[in-house]
Short mmCIF file of C-alpha atoms in Angstrom, two decimals:
data_model
loop_
_atom_site.label_atom_id
_atom_site.label_comp_id
_atom_site.label_asym_id
_atom_site.label_seq_id
_atom_site.Cartn_x
_atom_site.Cartn_y
_atom_site.Cartn_z
CA ARG A 1 21.94 -98.37 35.05
CA LYS A 2 20.66 -100.86 37.66
CA GLU A 3 19.98 -104.25 36.11
CA VAL A 4 16.22 -104.25 36.73
CA GLU A 5 14.51 -101.15 38.05
CA GLN A 6 10.94 -100.65 39.22
CA ASP A 7 8.86 -98.00 40.92
CA PRO A 8 8.40 -99.29 44.51
CA GLY A 9 4.88 -97.85 44.85
CA PRO A 10 2.68 -98.51 46.70
CA PHE A 11 -0.09 -98.29 44.16
CA ASN A 12 -3.35 -97.96 46.09
CA VAL A 13 -6.35 -98.61 43.84
CA PRO A 14 -10.04 -99.46 44.30
CA GLU A 15 -11.41 -102.85 43.33
CA GLY A 16 -12.21 -102.99 39.65
CA ALA A 17 -9.54 -100.49 38.68
CA THR A 18 -6.96 -101.00 35.96
CA VAL A 19 -3.37 -100.57 37.09
CA ALA A 20 -0.10 -100.64 35.17
CA PHE A 21 3.42 -101.30 36.39
CA ASN A 22 6.56 -100.47 34.50
CA CYS A 23 10.08 -101.75 34.66
CA THR A 24 13.34 -100.97 32.89
CA TYR A 25 16.27 -103.30 32.42
CA SER A 26 19.92 -103.19 31.44
CA ASN A 27 21.65 -105.29 28.82
CA SER A 28 22.99 -107.69 31.42
CA ALA A 29 19.49 -108.84 32.40
CA SER A 30 18.01 -109.13 28.94
CA GLN A 31 17.86 -112.82 28.01
CA SER A 32 14.24 -113.37 29.08
CA PHE A 33 11.72 -111.58 31.23
CA PHE A 34 9.09 -112.52 33.74
CA TRP A 35 6.65 -111.03 36.20
CA TYR A 36 6.54 -112.71 39.58
CA ARG A 37 4.16 -112.09 42.43
CA GLN A 38 5.34 -112.13 46.04
CA ASP A 39 3.06 -112.07 49.06
CA CYS A 40 4.42 -110.84 52.37
CA ARG A 41 7.20 -113.14 53.64
CA LYS A 42 6.43 -115.76 50.99
CA GLU A 43 8.36 -117.06 48.03
CA PRO A 44 8.17 -115.42 44.60
CA LYS A 45 5.65 -117.13 42.33
CA LEU A 46 5.72 -116.90 38.56
CA LEU A 47 2.84 -114.82 37.27
CA MET A 48 3.73 -114.81 33.60
CA SER A 49 6.57 -114.73 31.12
CA VAL A 50 6.93 -111.67 28.91
CA TYR A 51 7.17 -112.11 25.17
CA SER A 52 8.25 -109.57 22.56
CA SER A 53 4.85 -109.74 20.90
CA GLY A 54 3.06 -109.11 24.18
CA ASN A 55 0.98 -111.70 25.94
CA GLU A 56 -2.18 -111.92 27.95
CA ASP A 57 -3.35 -114.26 30.68
CA GLY A 58 -6.87 -113.48 31.81
CA ARG A 59 -6.83 -110.05 33.44
CA PHE A 60 -3.06 -109.71 33.09
CA THR A 61 -1.23 -108.35 30.05
CA ALA A 62 2.54 -108.12 29.72
CA GLN A 63 4.42 -106.07 27.13
CA LEU A 64 8.09 -105.88 26.22
CA ASN A 65 9.76 -103.05 24.32
CA ARG A 66 13.31 -104.09 23.54
CA ALA A 67 14.19 -100.80 21.84
CA SER A 68 13.41 -98.87 25.04
CA GLN A 69 14.41 -101.73 27.38
CA TYR A 70 11.05 -101.45 29.04
CA ILE A 71 8.56 -104.02 30.36
CA SER A 72 5.03 -103.46 31.56
CA LEU A 73 2.31 -105.36 33.38
CA LEU A 74 -1.33 -104.32 33.13
CA ILE A 75 -3.91 -105.67 35.57
CA ARG A 76 -7.54 -105.12 34.64
CA ASP A 77 -10.52 -105.35 36.98
CA SER A 78 -8.34 -105.48 40.12
CA LYS A 79 -9.42 -107.86 42.87
CA LEU A 80 -8.64 -107.61 46.58
CA SER A 81 -6.60 -110.79 46.14
CA ASP A 82 -4.30 -109.02 43.69
CA SER A 83 -2.76 -107.11 46.62
CA ALA A 84 0.87 -108.20 46.64
CA THR A 85 4.32 -107.12 45.49
CA TYR A 86 4.94 -107.55 41.77
CA LEU A 87 8.51 -108.38 40.83
CA CYS A 88 9.94 -107.59 37.43
CA VAL A 89 12.56 -110.22 36.69
CA GLY A 90 15.16 -110.56 33.96
CA MET A 91 17.28 -113.54 33.13
CA ASP A 92 20.93 -113.02 32.28
CA SER A 93 23.12 -114.88 29.85
CA SER A 94 23.98 -117.53 32.48
CA TYR A 95 20.27 -118.15 33.11
CA LYS A 96 20.12 -116.77 36.60
CA LEU A 97 17.23 -114.52 37.58
CA ILE A 98 17.81 -110.83 38.24
CA PHE A 99 15.04 -109.38 40.38
CA GLY A 100 13.77 -105.85 40.59
CA SER A 101 12.93 -104.45 44.00
CA GLY A 102 9.22 -104.94 43.40
CA THR A 103 6.16 -102.72 43.17
CA ARG A 104 3.59 -102.96 45.95
CA LEU A 105 -0.07 -103.05 44.98
CA LEU A 106 -2.85 -102.46 47.49
CA VAL A 107 -6.38 -103.04 46.22
CA ARG A 108 -9.00 -101.52 48.52
CA PRO A 109 -12.70 -102.43 48.72
CA GLU B 1 1.88 -130.01 41.46
CA PRO B 2 5.58 -130.75 42.20
CA GLU B 3 7.09 -128.66 44.97
CA VAL B 4 10.47 -127.57 46.20
CA THR B 5 10.57 -128.28 49.92
CA GLN B 6 12.71 -126.33 52.37
CA THR B 7 13.46 -127.02 56.01
CA PRO B 8 13.40 -125.55 58.55
CA SER B 9 10.91 -122.77 57.86
CA HIS B 10 12.52 -120.62 60.54
CA GLN B 11 15.92 -120.91 62.20
CA VAL B 12 17.32 -118.75 64.97
CA THR B 13 21.04 -119.03 65.57
CA GLN B 14 23.72 -117.27 67.51
CA MET B 15 26.34 -115.25 65.70
CA GLY B 16 29.34 -117.40 64.86
CA GLN B 17 27.39 -120.66 64.76
CA GLU B 18 27.13 -122.87 61.69
CA VAL B 19 23.76 -123.41 60.04
CA ILE B 20 22.64 -125.80 57.34
CA LEU B 21 19.58 -124.98 55.31
CA ARG B 22 18.00 -127.90 53.53
CA CYS B 23 16.13 -128.17 50.28
CA VAL B 24 14.54 -130.99 48.33
CA PRO B 25 14.29 -129.86 44.69
CA ILE B 26 11.79 -131.24 42.21
CA SER B 27 12.89 -134.74 41.39
CA ASN B 28 13.57 -134.49 37.67
CA HIS B 29 15.11 -131.02 37.79
CA LEU B 30 18.79 -130.62 36.97
CA TYR B 31 19.63 -127.05 37.98
CA PHE B 32 19.55 -125.87 41.58
CA TYR B 33 19.84 -122.40 43.05
CA TRP B 34 19.96 -120.49 46.28
CA TYR B 35 18.67 -116.94 46.49
CA ARG B 36 18.26 -114.75 49.53
CA GLN B 37 16.12 -111.77 50.45
CA ILE B 38 17.04 -109.45 53.30
CA LEU B 39 13.90 -107.95 54.86
CA GLY B 40 12.64 -105.06 52.74
CA GLN B 41 15.17 -105.66 49.98
CA LYS B 42 15.16 -107.44 46.66
CA VAL B 43 15.74 -111.12 46.00
CA GLU B 44 19.43 -111.72 45.29
CA PHE B 45 21.18 -114.61 43.57
CA LEU B 46 23.67 -116.55 45.67
CA VAL B 47 24.70 -119.65 43.75
CA SER B 48 23.72 -122.05 40.99
CA PHE B 49 24.58 -125.74 40.94
CA TYR B 50 24.57 -128.26 38.11
CA ASN B 51 26.07 -131.68 37.61
CA ASN B 52 27.35 -131.80 41.19
CA GLU B 53 29.30 -128.60 41.01
CA ILE B 54 28.84 -124.87 41.36
CA SER B 55 28.03 -123.25 38.01
CA GLU B 56 28.15 -119.67 39.20
CA LYS B 57 28.27 -117.78 42.48
CA SER B 58 27.71 -114.16 43.38
CA GLU B 59 30.06 -111.94 45.36
CA ILE B 60 27.80 -112.52 48.38
CA PHE B 61 28.71 -116.22 48.28
CA ASP B 62 32.07 -115.95 50.02
CA ASP B 63 34.14 -118.61 51.80
CA GLN B 64 31.61 -118.77 54.65
CA PHE B 65 29.08 -120.34 52.29
CA SER B 66 29.07 -123.77 50.73
CA VAL B 67 26.56 -125.95 48.93
CA GLU B 68 26.27 -129.68 48.66
CA ARG B 69 24.08 -132.31 47.14
CA PRO B 70 24.88 -135.13 49.55
CA ASP B 71 22.47 -137.63 48.02
CA GLY B 72 20.08 -137.82 45.11
CA SER B 73 17.44 -135.65 46.68
CA ASN B 74 18.79 -133.03 49.10
CA PHE B 75 20.51 -129.76 48.27
CA THR B 76 22.00 -127.90 51.22
CA LEU B 77 23.38 -124.46 51.92
CA LYS B 78 25.85 -124.21 54.79
CA ILE B 79 26.91 -120.99 56.42
CA ARG B 80 30.00 -121.72 58.46
CA SER B 81 30.14 -118.83 60.88
CA THR B 82 26.98 -116.75 60.76
CA LYS B 83 27.02 -112.98 60.99
CA LEU B 84 24.18 -110.64 61.93
CA GLU B 85 23.95 -109.54 58.30
CA ASP B 86 23.21 -113.10 57.19
CA SER B 87 19.71 -112.69 58.64
CA ALA B 88 17.39 -113.06 55.64
CA MET B 89 14.93 -115.33 53.87
CA TYR B 90 16.80 -117.99 51.94
CA PHE B 91 15.00 -119.44 48.94
CA CYS B 92 15.98 -122.63 47.17
CA ALA B 93 14.89 -123.04 43.55
CA SER B 94 15.21 -125.68 40.90
CA SER B 95 14.61 -125.78 37.16
CA GLY B 96 14.44 -128.45 34.55
CA GLY B 97 16.61 -126.62 32.05
CA GLN B 98 18.87 -123.62 31.83
CA ARG B 99 16.29 -121.47 30.10
CA GLY B 100 14.30 -122.24 33.19
CA GLY B 101 11.93 -119.36 33.50
CA TYR B 102 8.90 -121.53 33.12
CA GLY B 103 10.32 -124.38 35.11
CA TYR B 104 11.90 -122.28 37.83
CA THR B 105 10.18 -123.28 41.06
CA PHE B 106 10.96 -121.67 44.39
CA GLY B 107 10.63 -123.28 47.79
CA SER B 108 8.74 -121.47 50.53
CA GLY B 109 11.98 -120.33 52.12
CA THR B 110 13.86 -120.55 55.38
CA ARG B 111 13.84 -117.44 57.53
CA LEU B 112 17.26 -117.22 59.18
CA THR B 113 17.61 -114.95 62.18
CA VAL B 114 21.11 -114.44 63.55
CA VAL B 115 21.21 -113.00 67.08
#
């Protein structure tokens, strides 16, 4: 299995919609997990860490299911400014980041 | 907010030439990294650096690549003889600790174009 795998999208949703992204990971990328956001030709920026108990930051909710090796990100009330690529990222046992290929989100007016 | 600074933002070089990409990590960070992203592909780890030596390197980081921390502030990536396939965005990152997810900060990148 690829270390971190995501659906590339694009997800094309209207403003105000709720959208969910999923990601699966292999054992080699399973130390910690994060969601990063990347705008076109810019650096990745940390959106949020992902905890086993699930965590929320405003409109964003992240969930981790270790049994299924599955991570999700839910965005509620999508804004135009949420349009970006969302990167699912694992950290391996040597603390380097393992990136997924990213899921593109397009929020339309 | 502290930043990781990279220069230049864009470099065009001829195949076979040497390039040095420069980074100034966050001042109290101890762990330094280079990642790269070929256009349309995922971000890939190149090398990590701690205590003035390489901690880990990927299979991409062959003998053409080297890293250095020549003084207390700069962290450089040198590519000795560039190839067309080295064209990519190169991101420097630093973190305050190994479990650095929170403290992992990326620079804005250097876009390297090899012609």
